[in-house]
mmCIF file of C-alpha atoms in Angstrom:
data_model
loop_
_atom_site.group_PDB
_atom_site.id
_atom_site.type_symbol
_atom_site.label_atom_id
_atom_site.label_comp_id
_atom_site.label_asym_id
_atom_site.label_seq_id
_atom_site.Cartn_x
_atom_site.Cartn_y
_atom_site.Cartn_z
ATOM 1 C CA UNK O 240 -13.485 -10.811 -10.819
ATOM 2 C CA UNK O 241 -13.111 -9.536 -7.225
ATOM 3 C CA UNK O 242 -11.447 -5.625 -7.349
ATOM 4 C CA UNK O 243 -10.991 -2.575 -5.137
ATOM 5 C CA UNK O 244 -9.930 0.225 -6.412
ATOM 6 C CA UNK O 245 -8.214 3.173 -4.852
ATOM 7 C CA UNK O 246 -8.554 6.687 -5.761
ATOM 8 C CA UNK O 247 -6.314 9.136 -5.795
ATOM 9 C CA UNK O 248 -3.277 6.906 -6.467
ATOM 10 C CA UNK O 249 -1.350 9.626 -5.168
ATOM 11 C CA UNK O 250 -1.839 12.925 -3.268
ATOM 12 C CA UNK O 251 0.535 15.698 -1.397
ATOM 13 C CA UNK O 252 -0.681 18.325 1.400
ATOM 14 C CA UNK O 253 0.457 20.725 3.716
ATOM 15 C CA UNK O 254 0.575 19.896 7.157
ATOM 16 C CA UNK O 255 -2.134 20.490 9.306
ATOM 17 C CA UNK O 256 -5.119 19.718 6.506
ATOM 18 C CA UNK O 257 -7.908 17.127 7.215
ATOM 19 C CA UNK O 258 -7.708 14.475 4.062
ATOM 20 C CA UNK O 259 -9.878 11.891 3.095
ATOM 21 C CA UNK O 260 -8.684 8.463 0.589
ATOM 22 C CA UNK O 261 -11.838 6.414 -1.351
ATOM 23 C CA UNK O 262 -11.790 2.712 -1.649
ATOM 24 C CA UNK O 263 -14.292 1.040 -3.986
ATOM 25 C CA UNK O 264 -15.153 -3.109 -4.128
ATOM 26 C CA UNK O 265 -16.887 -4.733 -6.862
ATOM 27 C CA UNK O 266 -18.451 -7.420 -4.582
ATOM 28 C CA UNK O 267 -21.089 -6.854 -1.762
ATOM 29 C CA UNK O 268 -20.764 -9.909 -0.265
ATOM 30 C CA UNK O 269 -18.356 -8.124 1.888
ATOM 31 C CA UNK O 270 -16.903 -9.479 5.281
ATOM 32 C CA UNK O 271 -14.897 -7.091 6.611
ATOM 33 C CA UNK O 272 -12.654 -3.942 5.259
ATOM 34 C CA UNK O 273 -9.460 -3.167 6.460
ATOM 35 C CA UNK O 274 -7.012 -0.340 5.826
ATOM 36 C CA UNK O 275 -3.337 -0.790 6.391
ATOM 37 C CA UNK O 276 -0.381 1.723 5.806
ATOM 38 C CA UNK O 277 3.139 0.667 4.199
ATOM 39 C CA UNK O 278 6.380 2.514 4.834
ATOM 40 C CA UNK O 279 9.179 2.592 2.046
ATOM 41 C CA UNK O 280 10.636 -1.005 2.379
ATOM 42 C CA UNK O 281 8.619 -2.136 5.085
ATOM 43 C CA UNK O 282 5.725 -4.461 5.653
ATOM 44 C CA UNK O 283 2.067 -3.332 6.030
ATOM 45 C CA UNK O 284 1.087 -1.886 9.509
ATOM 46 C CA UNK O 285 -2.597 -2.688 9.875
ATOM 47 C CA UNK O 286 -4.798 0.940 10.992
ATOM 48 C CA UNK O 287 -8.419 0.122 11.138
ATOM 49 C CA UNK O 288 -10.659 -2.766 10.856
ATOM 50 C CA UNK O 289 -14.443 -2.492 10.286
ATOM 51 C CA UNK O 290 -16.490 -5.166 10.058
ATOM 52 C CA UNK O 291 -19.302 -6.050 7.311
ATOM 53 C CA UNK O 292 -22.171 -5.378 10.226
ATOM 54 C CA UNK O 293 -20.269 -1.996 10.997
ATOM 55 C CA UNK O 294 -20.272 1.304 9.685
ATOM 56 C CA UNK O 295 -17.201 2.900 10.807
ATOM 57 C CA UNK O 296 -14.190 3.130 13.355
ATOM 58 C CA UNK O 297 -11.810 5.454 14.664
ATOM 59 C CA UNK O 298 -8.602 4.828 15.881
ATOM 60 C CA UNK O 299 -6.922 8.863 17.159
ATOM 61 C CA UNK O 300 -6.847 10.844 14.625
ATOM 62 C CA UNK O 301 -7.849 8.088 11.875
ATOM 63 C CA UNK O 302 -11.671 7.248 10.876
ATOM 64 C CA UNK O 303 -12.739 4.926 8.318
ATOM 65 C CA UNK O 304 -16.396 4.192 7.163
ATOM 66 C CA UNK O 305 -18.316 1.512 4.920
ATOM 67 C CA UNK O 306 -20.944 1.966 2.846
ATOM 68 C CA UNK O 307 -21.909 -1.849 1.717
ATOM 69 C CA UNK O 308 -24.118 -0.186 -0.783
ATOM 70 C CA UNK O 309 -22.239 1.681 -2.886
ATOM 71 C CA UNK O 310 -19.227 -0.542 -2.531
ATOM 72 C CA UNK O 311 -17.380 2.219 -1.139
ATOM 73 C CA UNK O 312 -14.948 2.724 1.931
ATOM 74 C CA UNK O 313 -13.363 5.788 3.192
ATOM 75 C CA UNK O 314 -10.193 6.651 5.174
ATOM 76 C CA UNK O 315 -10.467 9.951 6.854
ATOM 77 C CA UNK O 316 -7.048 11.679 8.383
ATOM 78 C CA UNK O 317 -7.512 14.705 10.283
ATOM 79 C CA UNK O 318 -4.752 17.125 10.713
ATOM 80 C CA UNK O 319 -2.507 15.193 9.027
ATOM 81 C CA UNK O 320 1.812 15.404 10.200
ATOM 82 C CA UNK O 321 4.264 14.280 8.129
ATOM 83 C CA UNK O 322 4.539 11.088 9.667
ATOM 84 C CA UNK O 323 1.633 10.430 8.049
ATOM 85 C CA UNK O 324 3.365 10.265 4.680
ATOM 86 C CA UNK O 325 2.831 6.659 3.292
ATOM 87 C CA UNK O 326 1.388 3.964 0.870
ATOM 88 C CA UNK O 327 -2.136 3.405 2.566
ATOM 89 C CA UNK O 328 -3.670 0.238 1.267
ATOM 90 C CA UNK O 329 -7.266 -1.071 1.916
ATOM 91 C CA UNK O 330 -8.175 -4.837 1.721
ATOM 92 C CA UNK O 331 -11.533 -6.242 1.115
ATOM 93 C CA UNK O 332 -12.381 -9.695 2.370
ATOM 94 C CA UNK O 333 -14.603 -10.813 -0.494
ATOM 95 C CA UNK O 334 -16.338 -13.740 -1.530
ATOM 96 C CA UNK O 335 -18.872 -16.037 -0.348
ATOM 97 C CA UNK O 336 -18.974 -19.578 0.916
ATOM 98 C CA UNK O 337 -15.773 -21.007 0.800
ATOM 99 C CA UNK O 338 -13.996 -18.909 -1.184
ATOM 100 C CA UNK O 339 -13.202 -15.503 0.440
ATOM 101 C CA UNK O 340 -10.362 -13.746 -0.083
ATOM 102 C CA UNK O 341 -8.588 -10.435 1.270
ATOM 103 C CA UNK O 342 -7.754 -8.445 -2.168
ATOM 104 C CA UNK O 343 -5.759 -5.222 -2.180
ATOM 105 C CA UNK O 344 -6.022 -2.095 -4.319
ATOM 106 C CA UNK O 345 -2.883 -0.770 -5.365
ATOM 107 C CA UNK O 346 -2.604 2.187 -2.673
ATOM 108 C CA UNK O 347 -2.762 5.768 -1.875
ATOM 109 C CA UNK O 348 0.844 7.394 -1.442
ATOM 110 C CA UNK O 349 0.163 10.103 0.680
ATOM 111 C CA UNK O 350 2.961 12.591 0.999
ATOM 112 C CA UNK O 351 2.466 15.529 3.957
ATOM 113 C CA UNK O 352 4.860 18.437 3.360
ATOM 114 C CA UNK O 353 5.437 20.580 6.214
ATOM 115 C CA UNK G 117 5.814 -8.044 20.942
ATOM 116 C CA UNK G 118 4.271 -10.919 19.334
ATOM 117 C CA UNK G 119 5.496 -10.391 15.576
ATOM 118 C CA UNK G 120 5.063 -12.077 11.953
ATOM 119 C CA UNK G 121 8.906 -13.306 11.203
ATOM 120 C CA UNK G 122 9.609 -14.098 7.356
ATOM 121 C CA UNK G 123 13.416 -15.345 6.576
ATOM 122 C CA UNK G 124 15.635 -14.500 4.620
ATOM 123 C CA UNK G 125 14.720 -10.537 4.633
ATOM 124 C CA UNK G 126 16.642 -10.347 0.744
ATOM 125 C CA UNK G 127 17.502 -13.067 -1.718
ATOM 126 C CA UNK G 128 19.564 -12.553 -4.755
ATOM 127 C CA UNK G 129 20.047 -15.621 -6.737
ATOM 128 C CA UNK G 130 20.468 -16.561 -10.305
ATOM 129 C CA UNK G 131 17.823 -17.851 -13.485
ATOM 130 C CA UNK G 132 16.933 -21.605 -12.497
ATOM 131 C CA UNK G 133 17.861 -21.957 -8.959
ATOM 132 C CA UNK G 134 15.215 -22.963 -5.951
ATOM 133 C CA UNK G 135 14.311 -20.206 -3.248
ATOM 134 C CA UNK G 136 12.716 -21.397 -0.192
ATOM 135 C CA UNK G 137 10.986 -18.610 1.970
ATOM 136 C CA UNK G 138 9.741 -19.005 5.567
ATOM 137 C CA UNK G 139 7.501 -17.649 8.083
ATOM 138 C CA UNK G 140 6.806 -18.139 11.313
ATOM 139 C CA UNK G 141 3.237 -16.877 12.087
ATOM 140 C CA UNK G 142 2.070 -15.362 15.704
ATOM 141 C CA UNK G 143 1.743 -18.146 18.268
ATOM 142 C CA UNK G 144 -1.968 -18.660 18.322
ATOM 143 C CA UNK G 145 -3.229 -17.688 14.554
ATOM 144 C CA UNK G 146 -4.717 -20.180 12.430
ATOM 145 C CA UNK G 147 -4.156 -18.673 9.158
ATOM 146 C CA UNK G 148 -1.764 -17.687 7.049
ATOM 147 C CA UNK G 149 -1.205 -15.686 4.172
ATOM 148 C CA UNK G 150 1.200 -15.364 0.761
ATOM 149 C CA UNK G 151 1.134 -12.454 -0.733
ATOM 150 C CA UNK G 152 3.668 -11.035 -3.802
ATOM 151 C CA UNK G 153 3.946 -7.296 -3.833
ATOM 152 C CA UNK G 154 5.520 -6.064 -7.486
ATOM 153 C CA UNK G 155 4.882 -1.813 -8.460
ATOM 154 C CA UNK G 156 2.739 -3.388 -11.348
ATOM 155 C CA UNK G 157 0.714 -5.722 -9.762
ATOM 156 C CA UNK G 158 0.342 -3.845 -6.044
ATOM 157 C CA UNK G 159 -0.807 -6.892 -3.807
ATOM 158 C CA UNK G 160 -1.417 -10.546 -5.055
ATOM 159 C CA UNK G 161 -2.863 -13.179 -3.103
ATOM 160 C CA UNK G 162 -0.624 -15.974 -3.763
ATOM 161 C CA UNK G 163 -2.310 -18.916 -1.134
ATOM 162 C CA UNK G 164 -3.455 -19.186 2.284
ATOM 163 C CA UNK G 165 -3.917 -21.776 5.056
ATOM 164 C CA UNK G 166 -6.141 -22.163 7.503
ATOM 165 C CA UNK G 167 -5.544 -24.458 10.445
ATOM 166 C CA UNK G 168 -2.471 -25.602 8.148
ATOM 167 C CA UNK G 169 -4.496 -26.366 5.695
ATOM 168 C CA UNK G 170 -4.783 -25.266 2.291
ATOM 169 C CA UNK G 171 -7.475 -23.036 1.524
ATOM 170 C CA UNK G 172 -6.937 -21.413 -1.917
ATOM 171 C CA UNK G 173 -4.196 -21.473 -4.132
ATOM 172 C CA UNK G 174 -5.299 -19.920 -7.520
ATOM 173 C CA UNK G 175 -2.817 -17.564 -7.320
ATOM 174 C CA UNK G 176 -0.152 -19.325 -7.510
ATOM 175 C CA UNK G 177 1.349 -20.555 -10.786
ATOM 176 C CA UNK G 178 1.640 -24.185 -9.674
ATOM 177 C CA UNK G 179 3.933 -25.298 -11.785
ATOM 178 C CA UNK G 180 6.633 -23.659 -10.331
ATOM 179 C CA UNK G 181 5.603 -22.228 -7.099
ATOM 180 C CA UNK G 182 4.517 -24.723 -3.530
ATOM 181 C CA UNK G 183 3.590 -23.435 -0.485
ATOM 182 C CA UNK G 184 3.577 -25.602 2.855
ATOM 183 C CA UNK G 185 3.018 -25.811 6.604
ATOM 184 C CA UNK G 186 4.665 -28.365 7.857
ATOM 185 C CA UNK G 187 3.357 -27.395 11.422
ATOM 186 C CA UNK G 188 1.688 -24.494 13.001
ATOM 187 C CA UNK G 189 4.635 -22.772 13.756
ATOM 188 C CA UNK G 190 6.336 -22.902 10.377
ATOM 189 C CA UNK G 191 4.939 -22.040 6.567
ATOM 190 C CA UNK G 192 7.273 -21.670 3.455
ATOM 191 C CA UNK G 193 6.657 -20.509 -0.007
ATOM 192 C CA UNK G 194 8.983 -22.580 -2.619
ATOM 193 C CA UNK G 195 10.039 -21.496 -6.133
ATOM 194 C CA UNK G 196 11.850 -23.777 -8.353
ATOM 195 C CA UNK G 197 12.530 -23.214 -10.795
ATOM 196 C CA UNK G 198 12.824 -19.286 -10.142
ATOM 197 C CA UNK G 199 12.530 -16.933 -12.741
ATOM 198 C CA UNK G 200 13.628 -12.921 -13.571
ATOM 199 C CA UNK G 201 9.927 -12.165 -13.384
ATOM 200 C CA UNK G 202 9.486 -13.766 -10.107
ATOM 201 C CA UNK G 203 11.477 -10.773 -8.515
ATOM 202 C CA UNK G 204 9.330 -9.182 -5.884
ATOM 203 C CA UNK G 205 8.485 -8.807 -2.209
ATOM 204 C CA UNK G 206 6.609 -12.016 -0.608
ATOM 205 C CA UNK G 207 4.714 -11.461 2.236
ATOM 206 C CA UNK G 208 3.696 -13.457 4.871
ATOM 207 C CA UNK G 209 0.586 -12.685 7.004
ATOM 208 C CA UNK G 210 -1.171 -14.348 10.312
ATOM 209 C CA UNK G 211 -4.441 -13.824 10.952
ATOM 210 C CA UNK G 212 -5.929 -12.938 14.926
ATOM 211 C CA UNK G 213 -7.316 -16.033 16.278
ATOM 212 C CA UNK G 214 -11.269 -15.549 16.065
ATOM 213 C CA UNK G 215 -11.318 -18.510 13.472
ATOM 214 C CA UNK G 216 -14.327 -16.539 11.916
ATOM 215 C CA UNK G 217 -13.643 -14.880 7.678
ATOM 216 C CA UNK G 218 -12.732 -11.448 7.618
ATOM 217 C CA UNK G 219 -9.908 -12.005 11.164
ATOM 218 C CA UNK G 220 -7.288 -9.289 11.379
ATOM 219 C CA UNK G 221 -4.211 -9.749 9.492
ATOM 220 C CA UNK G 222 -0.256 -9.036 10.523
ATOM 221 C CA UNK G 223 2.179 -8.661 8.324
ATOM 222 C CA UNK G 224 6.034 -9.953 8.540
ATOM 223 C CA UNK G 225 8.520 -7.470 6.693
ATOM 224 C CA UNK G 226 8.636 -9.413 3.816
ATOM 225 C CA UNK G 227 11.609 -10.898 2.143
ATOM 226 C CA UNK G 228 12.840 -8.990 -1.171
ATOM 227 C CA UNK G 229 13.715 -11.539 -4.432
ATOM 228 C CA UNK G 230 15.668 -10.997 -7.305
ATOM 229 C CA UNK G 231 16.092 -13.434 -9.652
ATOM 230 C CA UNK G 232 19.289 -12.976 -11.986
#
């Protein structure tokens, strides 16, 4: 069974400190990773998109990298604000042939107190 | 500001009754996306489309649950007969036109269930 897993499920910090969120994936037949962030109530707001042949991407003060190795992906967040506070989700499209599918983990709730 | 629109935004309705959910996807994207959001669960793919066609629909219990696009512009998710457990967000998502795996997905604002 396809998974990614997200780790910490939850984590607080003052404002101003540079934080970093871990993704995992069961399957390396990876196509692309994507992280997305939720507000309370809302829909998901996509943030970064890196593709299988990729290793990372920045977007301001947002990096993510892949590592189709370990199965891992990270979300970096550097001098976070709290507007930052937030679910942040990633999605792995994984499969192969026909049957690829994006699956979630179950999100990083990110709270920035300042 | 090309958007994903999902109607209605909430739905309260009782044990037994049919709930029809729709989306309208971003003019231009070619596939489309169910997902059910419950604090348990987190994200579950429910089906998807691609070029209005149905791609995968193992996550959805089928004997209850159809999902449709009756044209490019239009997909709904069906439930009947709904259930208390079916209570949840649905999401609808369009994915960027590159018509390659892995495209970009948007996300509508979901419409909120409860079932009575």
């Amino acid at each position: 069974k396809q998974e990614v897993t997200q780790i910490p499920a939850a984590l607080s910090v003052p404002e101003g400190e540079n934080l970093v969120l871990n993704c995992s994936f069961t399957d390396s037949a990876i196509y692309n990773l994507q992280w997305f962030r939720q507000d309370p109530g809302k829909g998901l707001t996509s943030l970064l998109l890196i593709q299988s042949s990729q290793r990372e991407q920045t977007s301001g003060r947002l990096n993510a990298s892949l590592d189709k190795s370990s199965g891992r992906s990270t979300l970096y967040i550097a001098a976070s604000q709290p507007g930052d506070s937030a679910t942040y989700l990633c999605a792995a499209f994984l499969g192969g042939g026909s049957n690829y599918k994006l699956t979630f983990g179950k999100g990083t709730l990110l709270t920035v107190n300042p | 500001d090309a958007r994903v629109t999902q109607t209605p935004r909430h739905k309260v309705t009782e044990m037994g009754q049919e709930v029809t959910m729709r989306c309208q996807p971003i003019l231009g994207h070619n596939t489309v996306f169910w997902y059910r959001q419950t604090m348990m669960q987190g994200l579950e793919l429910l089906a998807y489309f691609r070029n209005r066609a149905p791609l995968d629909d193992s996550g959805m219990p089928k004997d209850r649950f159809s999902a449709e696009m009756p044209d490019a512009t239009l997909a709904t998710l069906k439930i009947q007969p709904s259930e208390p457990r079916d209570s949840a967000v649905y999401f609808c998502a369009s994915g960027s036109p590159s018509g390659h795996r892995g495209e970009k997905l948007f996300f509508g604002s979901g419409t909120q269930l409860s079932v009575l």
